[in-house]
Amino acid sequence: MSEQTIALVTGANKGIGYEIAAGLGALGWSVGVGARDDQRRKAAVEKLRAAGVDAFGVPLDVTDDASVTAAARLIEEQAGHLDVLVNNAAITGGMPQEPTRVDPATIRTVVETNVIGVIRVTNAMMPLLRRSASPRVVNMSSSVGSLAQQSGTAGEQTTGPVAAAYAPSKTFLNAVTLQYARELSGTNILINAGCPGFVATDLNGFRGVRTPEQGAAIAIKLATLPDDGPTGMFFEDAGVVPW
Ligand SMILES: NC(=O)c1ccc[n+]([C@@H]2O[C@H](COP(=O)([O-])OP(=O)(O)OC[C@H]3O[C@@H](n4cnc5c(N)ncnc54)[C@H](OP(=O)(O)O)[C@@H]3O)[C@@H](O)[C@H]2O)c1
């Protein structure tokens, strides 16, 4: 096994994912830039390399079994193991998304990417993660998936659009993260969900108030947890996010 720390970030060609790749690369890690579009992936890898990051491209559509299997094979051949997986790729499915009017197809598409995509990628990478001395999985979630925050039972009510696909997809992702943590308790694999805050990216038409670099910070923190760090939890920069 190579001693180089290897990370894979899904949806790393732009936005928060790109900055997660840049941040992990700045630690001296080798970073797989998971991206579905050839041109966008190549451009991101070139930009990261120009910034001194040991980046390599990983063709990856999280909704496509064959693509995900090929991505795992590529990392196996390239590195032989994987230390950190950041499941960052996601879509909103477009707004508005009021429950009374939403197209069920939108919900299917969003869940396929934001939840099943995470499961597909995580499970494909699991044999490679199990070869790492300190495997970490980071699922990029959102506080809009917090039922406590959405309902106001945790105090402050999250302001975000009423959304029948995107917000529940993150609730689903949080629940799945917890189930992985339960199954993997007693192993050295730590898996947590992180919320980047409201970040100016394509996802929200650049209406966010934080920079992608600021949004990447929580993922980098969860990717570099010590061996006795938490698992099965949901964090933002300020601390634990209530489920
Ligand atoms: N921005 C925010 O305020 C905010 C708040 C809370 C949580 N988040 C979460 O943070 C993460 C990053 O969001 P962002 O704001 O950086 O969004 P973004 O700029 O829209 O980037 C999303 C990334 O996901 C990729 N992606 C989408 N579907 C994919 C698929 N099927 N296979 C592979 N890649 C796919 C996109 O690739 P293409 O370029 O090919 O489309 C892009 O690289 C997401 O999980 C999001 O839910 C964001």
CSV table of C-alpha atoms and ligand atoms in Angstrom, one decimal, residues 11 13-16 36 40 60-63 88-91 113 140-142 166 170 196-199 201-204, ligand 1:
chain,number,residue,atom,x,y,z
A,11,GLY,CA,-18.6,16.7,-8.1
A,13,ASN,CA,-15.2,20.3,-10.9
A,14,LYS,CA,-16.8,23.4,-9.4
A,15,GLY,CA,-18.3,25.0,-6.4
A,16,ILE,CA,-17.7,23.6,-2.9
A,36,ARG,CA,-19.0,13.5,-15.0
A,40,ARG,CA,-15.1,20.3,-16.9
A,60,LEU,CA,-17.7,9.8,-12.4
A,61,ASP,CA,-21.4,10.1,-12.7
A,62,VAL,CA,-22.8,9.1,-9.4
A,63,THR,CA,-26.1,7.9,-10.9
A,88,ASN,CA,-20.2,16.1,-2.5
A,89,ALA,CA,-22.1,15.8,-5.8
A,90,ALA,CA,-25.7,16.9,-5.6
A,91,ILE,CA,-28.5,18.6,-7.5
A,113,THR,CA,-28.3,11.7,-7.2
A,140,MET,CA,-22.1,16.8,2.1
A,141,SER,CA,-25.6,17.5,3.5
A,142,SER,CA,-27.5,20.6,4.3
A,166,TYR,CA,-34.0,18.7,-2.3
A,170,LYS,CA,-30.7,15.7,2.6
A,196,PRO,CA,-21.3,24.0,4.3
A,197,GLY,CA,-23.7,26.9,5.1
A,198,PHE,CA,-25.3,29.1,2.4
A,199,VAL,CA,-22.6,29.3,-0.2
A,201,THR,CA,-22.5,28.5,-6.2
A,202,ASP,CA,-24.4,27.4,-9.3
A,203,LEU,CA,-26.7,25.3,-7.0
A,204,ASN,CA,-28.5,28.5,-5.8
B,1,LIG,N1,-24.3,26.0,-2.1
B,1,LIG,C1,-24.9,25.9,-0.9
B,1,LIG,O1,-25.4,26.9,-0.3
B,1,LIG,C2,-25.1,24.6,-0.2
B,1,LIG,C3,-25.8,24.6,1.0
B,1,LIG,C4,-25.9,23.3,1.7
B,1,LIG,C5,-25.4,22.2,1.1
B,1,LIG,N2,-24.8,22.2,-0.1
B,1,LIG,C6,-24.3,21.0,-0.6
B,1,LIG,O2,-22.9,21.1,-1.0
B,1,LIG,C7,-22.6,20.2,-2.1
B,1,LIG,C8,-21.9,21.0,-3.2
B,1,LIG,O3,-22.8,22.0,-3.7
B,1,LIG,P1,-22.4,23.2,-4.5
B,1,LIG,O4,-23.1,24.4,-4.0
B,1,LIG,O5,-20.9,23.3,-4.7
B,1,LIG,O6,-23.1,22.8,-5.9
B,1,LIG,P2,-22.7,23.0,-7.4
B,1,LIG,O7,-21.8,24.2,-7.6
B,1,LIG,O8,-24.0,23.0,-8.2
B,1,LIG,O9,-21.8,21.7,-7.7
B,1,LIG,C9,-22.4,20.5,-7.7
B,1,LIG,C10,-21.4,19.5,-8.2
B,1,LIG,O10,-22.1,18.2,-8.3
B,1,LIG,C11,-21.9,17.6,-9.6
B,1,LIG,N3,-22.9,16.7,-9.9
B,1,LIG,C12,-24.2,16.8,-10.0
B,1,LIG,N4,-24.8,15.7,-10.4
B,1,LIG,C13,-23.8,14.8,-10.6
B,1,LIG,C14,-23.7,13.4,-11.0
B,1,LIG,N5,-24.8,12.7,-11.3
B,1,LIG,N6,-22.5,12.8,-11.0
B,1,LIG,C15,-21.4,13.5,-10.7
B,1,LIG,N7,-21.4,14.8,-10.3
B,1,LIG,C16,-22.6,15.4,-10.3
B,1,LIG,C17,-21.9,18.8,-10.5
B,1,LIG,O11,-21.3,18.5,-11.7
B,1,LIG,P3,-21.7,19.2,-13.1
B,1,LIG,O12,-20.8,20.5,-13.2
B,1,LIG,O13,-21.4,18.2,-14.2
B,1,LIG,O14,-23.2,19.6,-13.0
B,1,LIG,C18,-21.0,19.8,-9.7
B,1,LIG,O15,-19.6,19.4,-9.8
B,1,LIG,C19,-23.9,19.6,-2.4
B,1,LIG,O16,-24.0,18.3,-1.8
B,1,LIG,C20,-24.9,20.5,-1.9
B,1,LIG,O17,-26.2,19.9,-1.7
B,1,LIG,C21,-24.6,23.4,-0.8
